[in-house]
Amino acid sequence: MKKIYFILPISLALLLLFGFEMDDKDKNTQKAGKKMQEMVVGISKYARKFNPDFIVIPQNGSELAFQNVDPDKPLCNEYMNAIDGIAIEELFLDEKGKADKYRINNLKKLPKDKKVIVSEFVKDKNEEENIIKLNQEAGFVPFIRTADNYHYHTIPEKILNENSNDVNKLKDVQNFLYLINADDFDTKKELIDKVADTNFDLILIDLYYLSFPYTKADLEKLKVKKNGGKRLVICYLNVGAAENWRSYWQPNWKKGNPKWLKKNYKGYDNEIYVEFWEPTWQKMMFGNDDSYMKKIINAGFDGVFLDNVEAYYALYN
């Protein structure tokens, strides 16, 4: 009997300790989520000082739309006012080959004026039409990515809902091109010419072609569809993970040095999740003339696409 009574308190203590650890993890995740909301709001306010119509699109992190980063709570108005829509990856066909009902329900709670654009990865082309249909029935705009375009490096031949309308706001977008990898193009001119020869409503590209920045003249060419209609050109910016090919990267950097390079990004060996609230990181991202956001604004992009906003969750889970 002594052994039984000796084991029970230890088991109970371990259970309580594990419970507290889980509570701490959830608390840290929620705290980080609020900091990401603040960062997105800060980026938006900074950009809109220069251009009141500047478009802000965070990718993933649908919970950020809500107070306390909790979809059971009301919408977070300050965050919603800071963004024009939300981009999502693999929604109706997730890594398990199923529709992600949790995120779909989150997105359906958004105001109708907040556009949802979705990048779907389709392994079996026979599934393509159904995935397009499911997105469109939900009111979302899909971009279909297949195995030969896994890293967003090619221009699909098919354009959904191709049109000649002038597109001045995100809510007018009926299709988009996700092209952040320039490896398939021998020169910047080749990429620009090939993109300009399409009728996509929105073009999502990086600030640079390899190490060469896009200029205002480049963007002016990209902002016109082949059929003459106006379109939006949005710039990719990774705000949740540091990328070792970027100009800000230092030769001695690695996980833990500096200390805010916090966690390896599974599946992406050249990226590290950051403690994005650190002043050093935030200064690199926005708020001053040397920041990424100021370069994006100066180049003449219509908006910014904020990737890895879900870093708030990845850091602790």
PDB file of C-alpha atoms in Angstrom:
ATOM      1  CA  MET A   1       0.000   0.000   0.000  1.00  0.00           C
ATOM      2  CA  LYS A   2       2.871   2.380   0.721  1.00  0.00           C
ATOM      3  CA  LYS A   3       4.088   1.994  -2.850  1.00  0.00           C
ATOM      4  CA  ILE A   4       0.649   2.909  -4.180  1.00  0.00           C
ATOM      5  CA  TYR A   5       0.417   6.021  -2.047  1.00  0.00           C
ATOM      6  CA  PHE A   6       3.990   6.944  -2.994  1.00  0.00           C
ATOM      7  CA  ILE A   7       3.297   6.698  -6.722  1.00  0.00           C
ATOM      8  CA  LEU A   8      -0.027   8.540  -6.728  1.00  0.00           C
ATOM      9  CA  PRO A   9       1.286  11.909  -5.493  1.00  0.00           C
ATOM     10  CA  ILE A  10       4.132  11.761  -8.020  1.00  0.00           C
ATOM     11  CA  SER A  11       1.714  10.958 -10.833  1.00  0.00           C
ATOM     12  CA  LEU A  12      -0.585  13.752  -9.736  1.00  0.00           C
ATOM     13  CA  ALA A  13       2.331  16.183  -9.529  1.00  0.00           C
ATOM     14  CA  LEU A  14       3.482  15.266 -13.030  1.00  0.00           C
ATOM     15  CA  LEU A  15      -0.051  15.684 -14.347  1.00  0.00           C
ATOM     16  CA  LEU A  16      -0.355  19.103 -12.742  1.00  0.00           C
ATOM     17  CA  LEU A  17       3.072  20.134 -14.010  1.00  0.00           C
ATOM     18  CA  PHE A  18       2.208  19.025 -17.532  1.00  0.00           C
ATOM     19  CA  GLY A  19      -1.057  20.939 -17.312  1.00  0.00           C
ATOM     20  CA  PHE A  20       0.732  24.113 -16.259  1.00  0.00           C
ATOM     21  CA  GLU A  21       3.217  23.691 -19.099  1.00  0.00           C
ATOM     22  CA  MET A  22       0.366  23.454 -21.559  1.00  0.00           C
ATOM     23  CA  ASP A  23      -1.213  26.560 -20.068  1.00  0.00           C
ATOM     24  CA  ASP A  24       2.084  28.447 -20.397  1.00  0.00           C
ATOM     25  CA  LYS A  25       2.439  27.383 -24.032  1.00  0.00           C
ATOM     26  CA  ASP A  26      -1.076  28.565 -24.829  1.00  0.00           C
ATOM     27  CA  LYS A  27      -0.467  31.793 -22.963  1.00  0.00           C
ATOM     28  CA  ASN A  28       2.763  32.446 -24.858  1.00  0.00           C
ATOM     29  CA  THR A  29       1.066  31.657 -28.160  1.00  0.00           C
ATOM     30  CA  GLN A  30      -1.762  34.084 -27.427  1.00  0.00           C
ATOM     31  CA  LYS A  31       0.675  36.776 -26.291  1.00  0.00           C
ATOM     32  CA  ALA A  32       2.733  36.344 -29.453  1.00  0.00           C
ATOM     33  CA  GLY A  33      -0.448  36.443 -31.529  1.00  0.00           C
ATOM     34  CA  LYS A  34      -1.353  39.830 -30.088  1.00  0.00           C
ATOM     35  CA  LYS A  35       2.161  41.063 -30.912  1.00  0.00           C
ATOM     36  CA  MET A  36       1.714  39.892 -34.499  1.00  0.00           C
ATOM     37  CA  GLN A  37      -1.595  41.754 -34.675  1.00  0.00           C
ATOM     38  CA  GLU A  38       0.244  44.856 -33.473  1.00  0.00           C
ATOM     39  CA  MET A  39       3.000  44.372 -36.045  1.00  0.00           C
ATOM     40  CA  VAL A  40       0.560  44.044 -38.946  1.00  0.00           C
ATOM     41  CA  VAL A  41      -1.305  47.144 -37.736  1.00  0.00           C
ATOM     42  CA  GLY A  42       2.023  48.992 -37.448  1.00  0.00           C
ATOM     43  CA  ILE A  43       3.064  48.027 -40.980  1.00  0.00           C
ATOM     44  CA  SER A  44      -0.310  49.108 -42.334  1.00  0.00           C
ATOM     45  CA  LYS A  45      -0.263  52.489 -40.594  1.00  0.00           C
ATOM     46  CA  TYR A  46       3.286  53.129 -41.751  1.00  0.00           C
ATOM     47  CA  ALA A  47       2.536  52.294 -45.396  1.00  0.00           C
ATOM     48  CA  ARG A  48      -0.708  54.256 -45.486  1.00  0.00           C
ATOM     49  CA  LYS A  49       1.082  57.413 -44.372  1.00  0.00           C
ATOM     50  CA  PHE A  50       2.617  57.423 -47.854  1.00  0.00           C
ATOM     51  CA  ASN A  51      -0.320  55.892 -49.742  1.00  0.00           C
ATOM     52  CA  PRO A  52      -3.772  55.814 -48.097  1.00  0.00           C
ATOM     53  CA  ASP A  53      -4.867  53.122 -50.552  1.00  0.00           C
ATOM     54  CA  PHE A  54      -1.917  50.818 -49.861  1.00  0.00           C
ATOM     55  CA  ILE A  55      -3.113  47.201 -49.732  1.00  0.00           C
ATOM     56  CA  VAL A  56      -2.142  44.843 -46.892  1.00  0.00           C
ATOM     57  CA  ILE A  57      -2.666  41.079 -47.213  1.00  0.00           C
ATOM     58  CA  PRO A  58      -1.437  38.733 -44.452  1.00  0.00           C
ATOM     59  CA  GLN A  59      -1.020  35.093 -45.449  1.00  0.00           C
ATOM     60  CA  ASN A  60      -2.457  32.423 -43.094  1.00  0.00           C
ATOM     61  CA  GLY A  61      -2.953  33.045 -39.372  1.00  0.00           C
ATOM     62  CA  SER A  62      -6.736  33.338 -39.720  1.00  0.00           C
ATOM     63  CA  GLU A  63      -7.084  33.512 -35.911  1.00  0.00           C
ATOM     64  CA  LEU A  64      -5.425  36.928 -35.946  1.00  0.00           C
ATOM     65  CA  ALA A  65      -8.690  38.378 -37.234  1.00  0.00           C
ATOM     66  CA  PHE A  66     -10.227  37.885 -33.791  1.00  0.00           C
ATOM     67  CA  GLN A  67      -9.828  39.387 -30.348  1.00  0.00           C
ATOM     68  CA  ASN A  68      -7.368  37.469 -28.151  1.00  0.00           C
ATOM     69  CA  VAL A  69      -6.484  35.471 -31.288  1.00  0.00           C
ATOM     70  CA  ASP A  70      -9.562  33.375 -30.568  1.00  0.00           C
ATOM     71  CA  PRO A  71     -12.122  32.634 -33.324  1.00  0.00           C
ATOM     72  CA  ASP A  72     -14.817  32.291 -30.644  1.00  0.00           C
ATOM     73  CA  LYS A  73     -14.350  35.968 -29.787  1.00  0.00           C
ATOM     74  CA  PRO A  74     -15.549  38.985 -31.800  1.00  0.00           C
ATOM     75  CA  LEU A  75     -13.453  40.330 -34.652  1.00  0.00           C
ATOM     76  CA  CYS A  76     -10.423  42.447 -33.779  1.00  0.00           C
ATOM     77  CA  ASN A  77     -11.456  45.718 -35.401  1.00  0.00           C
ATOM     78  CA  GLU A  78      -8.027  47.354 -35.360  1.00  0.00           C
ATOM     79  CA  TYR A  79      -6.510  44.381 -37.170  1.00  0.00           C
ATOM     80  CA  MET A  80      -9.384  44.146 -39.644  1.00  0.00           C
ATOM     81  CA  ASN A  81      -9.112  47.854 -40.431  1.00  0.00           C
ATOM     82  CA  ALA A  82      -5.406  47.373 -41.112  1.00  0.00           C
ATOM     83  CA  ILE A  83      -5.869  44.699 -43.788  1.00  0.00           C
ATOM     84  CA  ASP A  84      -7.733  44.425 -47.074  1.00  0.00           C
ATOM     85  CA  GLY A  85      -8.070  40.671 -47.098  1.00  0.00           C
ATOM     86  CA  ILE A  86      -6.410  37.419 -46.125  1.00  0.00           C
ATOM     87  CA  ALA A  87      -4.420  34.920 -48.158  1.00  0.00           C
ATOM     88  CA  ILE A  88      -4.551  31.244 -47.233  1.00  0.00           C
ATOM     89  CA  GLU A  89      -2.605  28.198 -48.382  1.00  0.00           C
ATOM     90  CA  GLU A  90      -4.098  24.732 -48.910  1.00  0.00           C
ATOM     91  CA  LEU A  91      -7.604  25.372 -47.616  1.00  0.00           C
ATOM     92  CA  PHE A  92      -9.971  22.938 -49.314  1.00  0.00           C
ATOM     93  CA  LEU A  93      -7.164  20.466 -49.913  1.00  0.00           C
ATOM     94  CA  ASP A  94      -4.779  20.482 -46.957  1.00  0.00           C
ATOM     95  CA  GLU A  95      -1.740  18.308 -46.269  1.00  0.00           C
ATOM     96  CA  LYS A  96      -4.055  15.456 -45.303  1.00  0.00           C
ATOM     97  CA  GLY A  97      -6.015  15.769 -48.537  1.00  0.00           C
ATOM     98  CA  LYS A  98      -9.087  17.190 -46.798  1.00  0.00           C
ATOM     99  CA  ALA A  99     -10.882  20.491 -46.428  1.00  0.00           C
ATOM    100  CA  ASP A 100      -9.691  22.432 -43.373  1.00  0.00           C
ATOM    101  CA  LYS A 101     -13.068  23.100 -41.781  1.00  0.00           C
ATOM    102  CA  TYR A 102     -11.564  25.048 -38.882  1.00  0.00           C
ATOM    103  CA  ARG A 103      -9.952  27.678 -41.114  1.00  0.00           C
ATOM    104  CA  ILE A 104     -12.901  27.721 -43.521  1.00  0.00           C
ATOM    105  CA  ASN A 105     -15.220  28.571 -40.621  1.00  0.00           C
ATOM    106  CA  ASN A 106     -12.839  31.300 -39.452  1.00  0.00           C
ATOM    107  CA  LEU A 107     -12.775  32.881 -42.894  1.00  0.00           C
ATOM    108  CA  LYS A 108     -16.553  32.796 -43.263  1.00  0.00           C
ATOM    109  CA  LYS A 109     -16.792  35.065 -40.212  1.00  0.00           C
ATOM    110  CA  LEU A 110     -14.887  37.850 -41.974  1.00  0.00           C
ATOM    111  CA  PRO A 111     -16.703  40.907 -43.337  1.00  0.00           C
ATOM    112  CA  LYS A 112     -17.644  40.534 -46.992  1.00  0.00           C
ATOM    113  CA  ASP A 113     -15.412  43.443 -48.006  1.00  0.00           C
ATOM    114  CA  LYS A 114     -12.319  41.498 -46.892  1.00  0.00           C
ATOM    115  CA  LYS A 115     -11.193  39.448 -49.858  1.00  0.00           C
ATOM    116  CA  VAL A 116      -9.946  35.905 -49.320  1.00  0.00           C
ATOM    117  CA  ILE A 117      -7.435  34.617 -51.854  1.00  0.00           C
ATOM    118  CA  VAL A 118      -6.366  30.979 -51.646  1.00  0.00           C
ATOM    119  CA  SER A 119      -3.362  29.087 -52.954  1.00  0.00           C
ATOM    120  CA  GLU A 120      -4.341  25.443 -53.346  1.00  0.00           C
ATOM    121  CA  PHE A 121      -1.774  22.698 -53.959  1.00  0.00           C
ATOM    122  CA  VAL A 122      -3.345  20.034 -56.179  1.00  0.00           C
ATOM    123  CA  LYS A 123      -1.374  16.819 -56.732  1.00  0.00           C
ATOM    124  CA  ASP A 124      -4.061  15.152 -58.847  1.00  0.00           C
ATOM    125  CA  LYS A 125      -5.231  17.372 -61.702  1.00  0.00           C
ATOM    126  CA  ASN A 126      -8.557  15.537 -61.654  1.00  0.00           C
ATOM    127  CA  GLU A 127      -9.271  17.346 -58.371  1.00  0.00           C
ATOM    128  CA  GLU A 128      -8.603  20.779 -59.799  1.00  0.00           C
ATOM    129  CA  GLU A 129     -12.110  21.664 -60.982  1.00  0.00           C
ATOM    130  CA  ASN A 130     -13.708  20.593 -57.708  1.00  0.00           C
ATOM    131  CA  ILE A 131     -11.231  22.633 -55.621  1.00  0.00           C
ATOM    132  CA  ILE A 132     -11.880  25.677 -57.788  1.00  0.00           C
ATOM    133  CA  LYS A 133     -15.633  25.182 -57.391  1.00  0.00           C
ATOM    134  CA  LEU A 134     -15.437  24.845 -53.603  1.00  0.00           C
ATOM    135  CA  ASN A 135     -13.439  28.069 -53.301  1.00  0.00           C
ATOM    136  CA  GLN A 136     -15.705  30.020 -55.597  1.00  0.00           C
ATOM    137  CA  GLU A 137     -18.847  28.798 -53.824  1.00  0.00           C
ATOM    138  CA  ALA A 138     -17.350  30.117 -50.582  1.00  0.00           C
ATOM    139  CA  GLY A 139     -16.648  33.461 -52.235  1.00  0.00           C
ATOM    140  CA  PHE A 140     -12.870  32.938 -52.290  1.00  0.00           C
ATOM    141  CA  VAL A 141     -10.455  33.473 -55.200  1.00  0.00           C
ATOM    142  CA  PRO A 142      -8.261  30.408 -55.835  1.00  0.00           C
ATOM    143  CA  PHE A 143      -4.826  30.030 -57.385  1.00  0.00           C
ATOM    144  CA  ILE A 144      -4.138  26.418 -58.342  1.00  0.00           C
ATOM    145  CA  ARG A 145      -0.586  25.228 -57.807  1.00  0.00           C
ATOM    146  CA  THR A 146       0.500  21.834 -59.118  1.00  0.00           C
ATOM    147  CA  ALA A 147       3.588  19.715 -58.419  1.00  0.00           C
ATOM    148  CA  ASP A 148       5.561  21.342 -61.243  1.00  0.00           C
ATOM    149  CA  ASN A 149       4.948  24.743 -59.621  1.00  0.00           C
ATOM    150  CA  TYR A 150       5.407  23.847 -55.973  1.00  0.00           C
ATOM    151  CA  HIS A 151       7.702  26.810 -55.263  1.00  0.00           C
ATOM    152  CA  TYR A 152       5.621  29.412 -57.113  1.00  0.00           C
ATOM    153  CA  HIS A 153       8.047  29.715 -60.021  1.00  0.00           C
ATOM    154  CA  THR A 154       5.947  29.317 -63.183  1.00  0.00           C
ATOM    155  CA  ILE A 155       3.086  31.167 -64.870  1.00  0.00           C
ATOM    156  CA  PRO A 156       0.029  28.926 -65.328  1.00  0.00           C
ATOM    157  CA  GLU A 157      -1.563  29.007 -68.763  1.00  0.00           C
ATOM    158  CA  LYS A 158      -5.100  28.967 -67.384  1.00  0.00           C
ATOM    159  CA  ILE A 159      -6.572  32.123 -65.836  1.00  0.00           C
ATOM    160  CA  LEU A 160      -9.803  31.792 -63.866  1.00  0.00           C
ATOM    161  CA  ASN A 161     -12.447  34.396 -64.651  1.00  0.00           C
ATOM    162  CA  GLU A 162     -10.184  36.210 -67.108  1.00  0.00           C
ATOM    163  CA  ASN A 163     -11.456  39.745 -67.725  1.00  0.00           C
ATOM    164  CA  SER A 164     -10.503  43.185 -69.045  1.00  0.00           C
ATOM    165  CA  ASN A 165     -11.800  45.120 -66.034  1.00  0.00           C
ATOM    166  CA  ASP A 166      -9.701  47.782 -64.349  1.00  0.00           C
ATOM    167  CA  VAL A 167      -8.697  46.424 -60.941  1.00  0.00           C
ATOM    168  CA  ASN A 168      -7.931  49.167 -58.433  1.00  0.00           C
ATOM    169  CA  LYS A 169      -8.809  47.471 -55.152  1.00  0.00           C
ATOM    170  CA  LEU A 170      -8.396  43.987 -53.738  1.00  0.00           C
ATOM    171  CA  LYS A 171     -12.155  43.461 -53.610  1.00  0.00           C
ATOM    172  CA  ASP A 172     -12.225  43.677 -57.433  1.00  0.00           C
ATOM    173  CA  VAL A 173      -9.767  40.801 -57.910  1.00  0.00           C
ATOM    174  CA  GLN A 174     -11.172  37.713 -59.667  1.00  0.00           C
ATOM    175  CA  ASN A 175      -7.864  35.861 -60.151  1.00  0.00           C
ATOM    176  CA  PHE A 176      -4.194  36.232 -59.257  1.00  0.00           C
ATOM    177  CA  LEU A 177      -0.679  35.085 -60.122  1.00  0.00           C
ATOM    178  CA  TYR A 178       1.559  33.897 -57.269  1.00  0.00           C
ATOM    179  CA  LEU A 179       5.119  34.199 -58.629  1.00  0.00           C
ATOM    180  CA  ILE A 180       7.704  34.780 -55.912  1.00  0.00           C
ATOM    181  CA  ASN A 181      10.439  32.517 -57.280  1.00  0.00           C
ATOM    182  CA  ALA A 182      12.276  33.887 -60.325  1.00  0.00           C
ATOM    183  CA  ASP A 183      14.534  30.886 -60.967  1.00  0.00           C
ATOM    184  CA  ASP A 184      12.829  29.937 -64.244  1.00  0.00           C
ATOM    185  CA  PHE A 185      13.551  33.315 -65.841  1.00  0.00           C
ATOM    186  CA  ASP A 186      16.990  34.109 -67.241  1.00  0.00           C
ATOM    187  CA  THR A 187      16.639  37.870 -66.838  1.00  0.00           C
ATOM    188  CA  LYS A 188      14.436  40.382 -65.079  1.00  0.00           C
ATOM    189  CA  LYS A 189      13.272  41.617 -68.487  1.00  0.00           C
ATOM    190  CA  GLU A 190      12.144  38.118 -69.442  1.00  0.00           C
ATOM    191  CA  LEU A 191      10.057  37.792 -66.282  1.00  0.00           C
ATOM    192  CA  ILE A 192       8.503  41.233 -66.733  1.00  0.00           C
ATOM    193  CA  ASP A 193       7.717  40.636 -70.398  1.00  0.00           C
ATOM    194  CA  LYS A 194       6.106  37.261 -69.751  1.00  0.00           C
ATOM    195  CA  VAL A 195       4.018  38.512 -66.828  1.00  0.00           C
ATOM    196  CA  ALA A 196       2.995  41.618 -68.786  1.00  0.00           C
ATOM    197  CA  ASP A 197       1.737  39.289 -71.521  1.00  0.00           C
ATOM    198  CA  THR A 198      -0.980  37.915 -69.219  1.00  0.00           C
ATOM    199  CA  ASN A 199      -4.389  39.073 -67.993  1.00  0.00           C
ATOM    200  CA  PHE A 200      -4.165  38.232 -64.287  1.00  0.00           C
ATOM    201  CA  ASP A 201      -5.942  40.768 -62.037  1.00  0.00           C
ATOM    202  CA  LEU A 202      -3.232  40.684 -59.380  1.00  0.00           C
ATOM    203  CA  ILE A 203       0.469  39.878 -59.573  1.00  0.00           C
ATOM    204  CA  LEU A 204       2.323  38.761 -56.448  1.00  0.00           C
ATOM    205  CA  ILE A 205       6.101  39.031 -56.802  1.00  0.00           C
ATOM    206  CA  ASP A 206       9.165  39.647 -54.653  1.00  0.00           C
ATOM    207  CA  LEU A 207      10.834  43.027 -54.181  1.00  0.00           C
ATOM    208  CA  TYR A 208      13.788  41.680 -56.159  1.00  0.00           C
ATOM    209  CA  TYR A 209      14.463  39.673 -59.267  1.00  0.00           C
ATOM    210  CA  LEU A 210      17.292  37.660 -57.723  1.00  0.00           C
ATOM    211  CA  SER A 211      19.425  40.545 -56.338  1.00  0.00           C
ATOM    212  CA  PHE A 212      18.066  43.181 -58.722  1.00  0.00           C
ATOM    213  CA  PRO A 213      15.221  45.360 -57.381  1.00  0.00           C
ATOM    214  CA  TYR A 214      12.160  46.068 -59.462  1.00  0.00           C
ATOM    215  CA  THR A 215      11.927  49.724 -60.436  1.00  0.00           C
ATOM    216  CA  LYS A 216       8.946  52.016 -60.827  1.00  0.00           C
ATOM    217  CA  ALA A 217       9.267  51.618 -64.606  1.00  0.00           C
ATOM    218  CA  ASP A 218       9.176  47.822 -64.208  1.00  0.00           C
ATOM    219  CA  LEU A 219       6.060  48.018 -62.078  1.00  0.00           C
ATOM    220  CA  GLU A 220       4.301  50.421 -64.412  1.00  0.00           C
ATOM    221  CA  LYS A 221       4.661  47.825 -67.151  1.00  0.00           C
ATOM    222  CA  LEU A 222       3.389  45.070 -64.860  1.00  0.00           C
ATOM    223  CA  LYS A 223       0.382  47.109 -63.737  1.00  0.00           C
ATOM    224  CA  VAL A 224      -1.259  46.827 -67.154  1.00  0.00           C
ATOM    225  CA  LYS A 225      -2.838  43.595 -68.363  1.00  0.00           C
ATOM    226  CA  LYS A 226      -2.192  42.364 -71.874  1.00  0.00           C
ATOM    227  CA  ASN A 227      -5.762  43.419 -72.755  1.00  0.00           C
ATOM    228  CA  GLY A 228      -5.184  46.944 -71.445  1.00  0.00           C
ATOM    229  CA  GLY A 229      -6.977  46.706 -68.095  1.00  0.00           C
ATOM    230  CA  LYS A 230      -5.320  47.951 -64.926  1.00  0.00           C
ATOM    231  CA  ARG A 231      -4.187  45.437 -62.320  1.00  0.00           C
ATOM    232  CA  LEU A 232      -2.553  45.323 -58.902  1.00  0.00           C
ATOM    233  CA  VAL A 233       1.081  44.434 -58.253  1.00  0.00           C
ATOM    234  CA  ILE A 234       1.694  43.283 -54.672  1.00  0.00           C
ATOM    235  CA  CYS A 235       5.077  42.686 -53.030  1.00  0.00           C
ATOM    236  CA  TYR A 236       5.955  39.592 -50.982  1.00  0.00           C
ATOM    237  CA  LEU A 237       7.466  40.175 -47.536  1.00  0.00           C
ATOM    238  CA  ASN A 238       8.309  37.465 -45.008  1.00  0.00           C
ATOM    239  CA  VAL A 239       7.670  39.034 -41.598  1.00  0.00           C
ATOM    240  CA  GLY A 240       7.782  35.869 -39.490  1.00  0.00           C
ATOM    241  CA  ALA A 241      10.954  34.126 -40.629  1.00  0.00           C
ATOM    242  CA  ALA A 242      14.428  35.335 -41.567  1.00  0.00           C
ATOM    243  CA  GLU A 243      15.710  34.167 -44.952  1.00  0.00           C
ATOM    244  CA  ASN A 244      19.449  33.631 -45.348  1.00  0.00           C
ATOM    245  CA  TRP A 245      19.614  35.028 -48.896  1.00  0.00           C
ATOM    246  CA  ARG A 246      18.216  38.442 -47.965  1.00  0.00           C
ATOM    247  CA  SER A 247      20.359  41.568 -47.821  1.00  0.00           C
ATOM    248  CA  TYR A 248      19.848  41.904 -44.069  1.00  0.00           C
ATOM    249  CA  TRP A 249      21.396  38.459 -43.363  1.00  0.00           C
ATOM    250  CA  GLN A 250      24.816  38.510 -41.677  1.00  0.00           C
ATOM    251  CA  PRO A 251      27.491  35.814 -42.306  1.00  0.00           C
ATOM    252  CA  ASN A 252      27.678  34.772 -38.643  1.00  0.00           C
ATOM    253  CA  TRP A 253      23.934  34.457 -38.144  1.00  0.00           C
ATOM    254  CA  LYS A 254      22.419  31.127 -37.187  1.00  0.00           C
ATOM    255  CA  LYS A 255      19.662  29.904 -34.898  1.00  0.00           C
ATOM    256  CA  GLY A 256      20.227  31.597 -31.531  1.00  0.00           C
ATOM    257  CA  ASN A 257      22.658  34.175 -32.897  1.00  0.00           C
ATOM    258  CA  PRO A 258      21.227  36.755 -32.669  1.00  0.00           C
ATOM    259  CA  LYS A 259      19.000  35.341 -29.968  1.00  0.00           C
ATOM    260  CA  TRP A 260      15.776  36.324 -31.729  1.00  0.00           C
ATOM    261  CA  LEU A 261      16.528  33.829 -34.517  1.00  0.00           C
ATOM    262  CA  LYS A 262      14.488  31.410 -32.528  1.00  0.00           C
ATOM    263  CA  LYS A 263      13.359  28.207 -34.263  1.00  0.00           C
ATOM    264  CA  ASN A 264      14.185  26.194 -37.359  1.00  0.00           C
ATOM    265  CA  TYR A 265      11.505  26.262 -40.034  1.00  0.00           C
ATOM    266  CA  LYS A 266      10.724  22.649 -40.861  1.00  0.00           C
ATOM    267  CA  GLY A 267      10.969  22.007 -44.577  1.00  0.00           C
ATOM    268  CA  TYR A 268      12.818  25.292 -45.234  1.00  0.00           C
ATOM    269  CA  ASP A 269      16.475  24.950 -44.306  1.00  0.00           C
ATOM    270  CA  ASN A 270      17.282  28.508 -45.383  1.00  0.00           C
ATOM    271  CA  GLU A 271      14.720  30.126 -43.072  1.00  0.00           C
ATOM    272  CA  ILE A 272      14.489  30.564 -39.294  1.00  0.00           C
ATOM    273  CA  TYR A 273      11.417  31.679 -37.351  1.00  0.00           C
ATOM    274  CA  VAL A 274      12.073  34.939 -35.534  1.00  0.00           C
ATOM    275  CA  GLU A 275      10.816  36.576 -32.381  1.00  0.00           C
ATOM    276  CA  PHE A 276       9.244  39.162 -34.634  1.00  0.00           C
ATOM    277  CA  TRP A 277       8.515  41.641 -31.850  1.00  0.00           C
ATOM    278  CA  GLU A 278      12.231  42.284 -31.326  1.00  0.00           C
ATOM    279  CA  PRO A 279      13.055  45.949 -32.204  1.00  0.00           C
ATOM    280  CA  THR A 280      15.992  44.950 -34.428  1.00  0.00           C
ATOM    281  CA  TRP A 281      13.768  42.777 -36.615  1.00  0.00           C
ATOM    282  CA  GLN A 282      10.938  45.279 -36.718  1.00  0.00           C
ATOM    283  CA  LYS A 283      13.304  48.072 -37.795  1.00  0.00           C
ATOM    284  CA  MET A 284      14.416  45.920 -40.691  1.00  0.00           C
ATOM    285  CA  MET A 285      10.804  45.365 -41.685  1.00  0.00           C
ATOM    286  CA  PHE A 286       9.206  48.818 -41.370  1.00  0.00           C
ATOM    287  CA  GLY A 287       9.200  52.293 -39.858  1.00  0.00           C
ATOM    288  CA  ASN A 288      12.314  53.874 -41.383  1.00  0.00           C
ATOM    289  CA  ASP A 289      13.942  54.716 -44.713  1.00  0.00           C
ATOM    290  CA  ASP A 290      16.202  51.649 -44.665  1.00  0.00           C
ATOM    291  CA  SER A 291      13.381  49.193 -43.990  1.00  0.00           C
ATOM    292  CA  TYR A 292      11.955  46.663 -46.405  1.00  0.00           C
ATOM    293  CA  MET A 293       8.578  48.363 -46.330  1.00  0.00           C
ATOM    294  CA  LYS A 294      10.037  51.729 -47.362  1.00  0.00           C
ATOM    295  CA  LYS A 295      11.779  50.065 -50.321  1.00  0.00           C
ATOM    296  CA  ILE A 296       8.481  48.437 -51.299  1.00  0.00           C
ATOM    297  CA  ILE A 297       6.682  51.781 -51.079  1.00  0.00           C
ATOM    298  CA  ASN A 298       9.413  53.621 -52.995  1.00  0.00           C
ATOM    299  CA  ALA A 299       9.313  51.047 -55.790  1.00  0.00           C
ATOM    300  CA  GLY A 300       5.631  51.794 -56.329  1.00  0.00           C
ATOM    301  CA  PHE A 301       3.977  48.527 -55.341  1.00  0.00           C
ATOM    302  CA  ASP A 302       0.239  48.683 -54.743  1.00  0.00           C
ATOM    303  CA  GLY A 303       0.511  46.710 -51.528  1.00  0.00           C
ATOM    304  CA  VAL A 304       2.310  44.114 -49.461  1.00  0.00           C
ATOM    305  CA  PHE A 305       1.758  40.399 -48.906  1.00  0.00           C
ATOM    306  CA  LEU A 306       2.841  39.482 -45.369  1.00  0.00           C
ATOM    307  CA  ASP A 307       3.979  35.882 -45.197  1.00  0.00           C
ATOM    308  CA  ASN A 308       4.447  33.777 -42.067  1.00  0.00           C
ATOM    309  CA  VAL A 309       2.245  35.890 -39.811  1.00  0.00           C
ATOM    310  CA  GLU A 310       1.438  32.512 -38.216  1.00  0.00           C
ATOM    311  CA  ALA A 311       4.956  32.560 -36.738  1.00  0.00           C
ATOM    312  CA  TYR A 312       3.227  33.529 -33.507  1.00  0.00           C
ATOM    313  CA  TYR A 313       1.938  29.950 -33.354  1.00  0.00           C
ATOM    314  CA  ALA A 314       4.962  28.205 -34.859  1.00  0.00           C
ATOM    315  CA  LEU A 315       7.305  29.573 -32.204  1.00  0.00           C
ATOM    316  CA  TYR A 316       5.568  27.690 -29.388  1.00  0.00           C
ATOM    317  CA  ASN A 317       4.003  24.661 -31.046  1.00  0.00           C
TER     318      ASN A 317
END
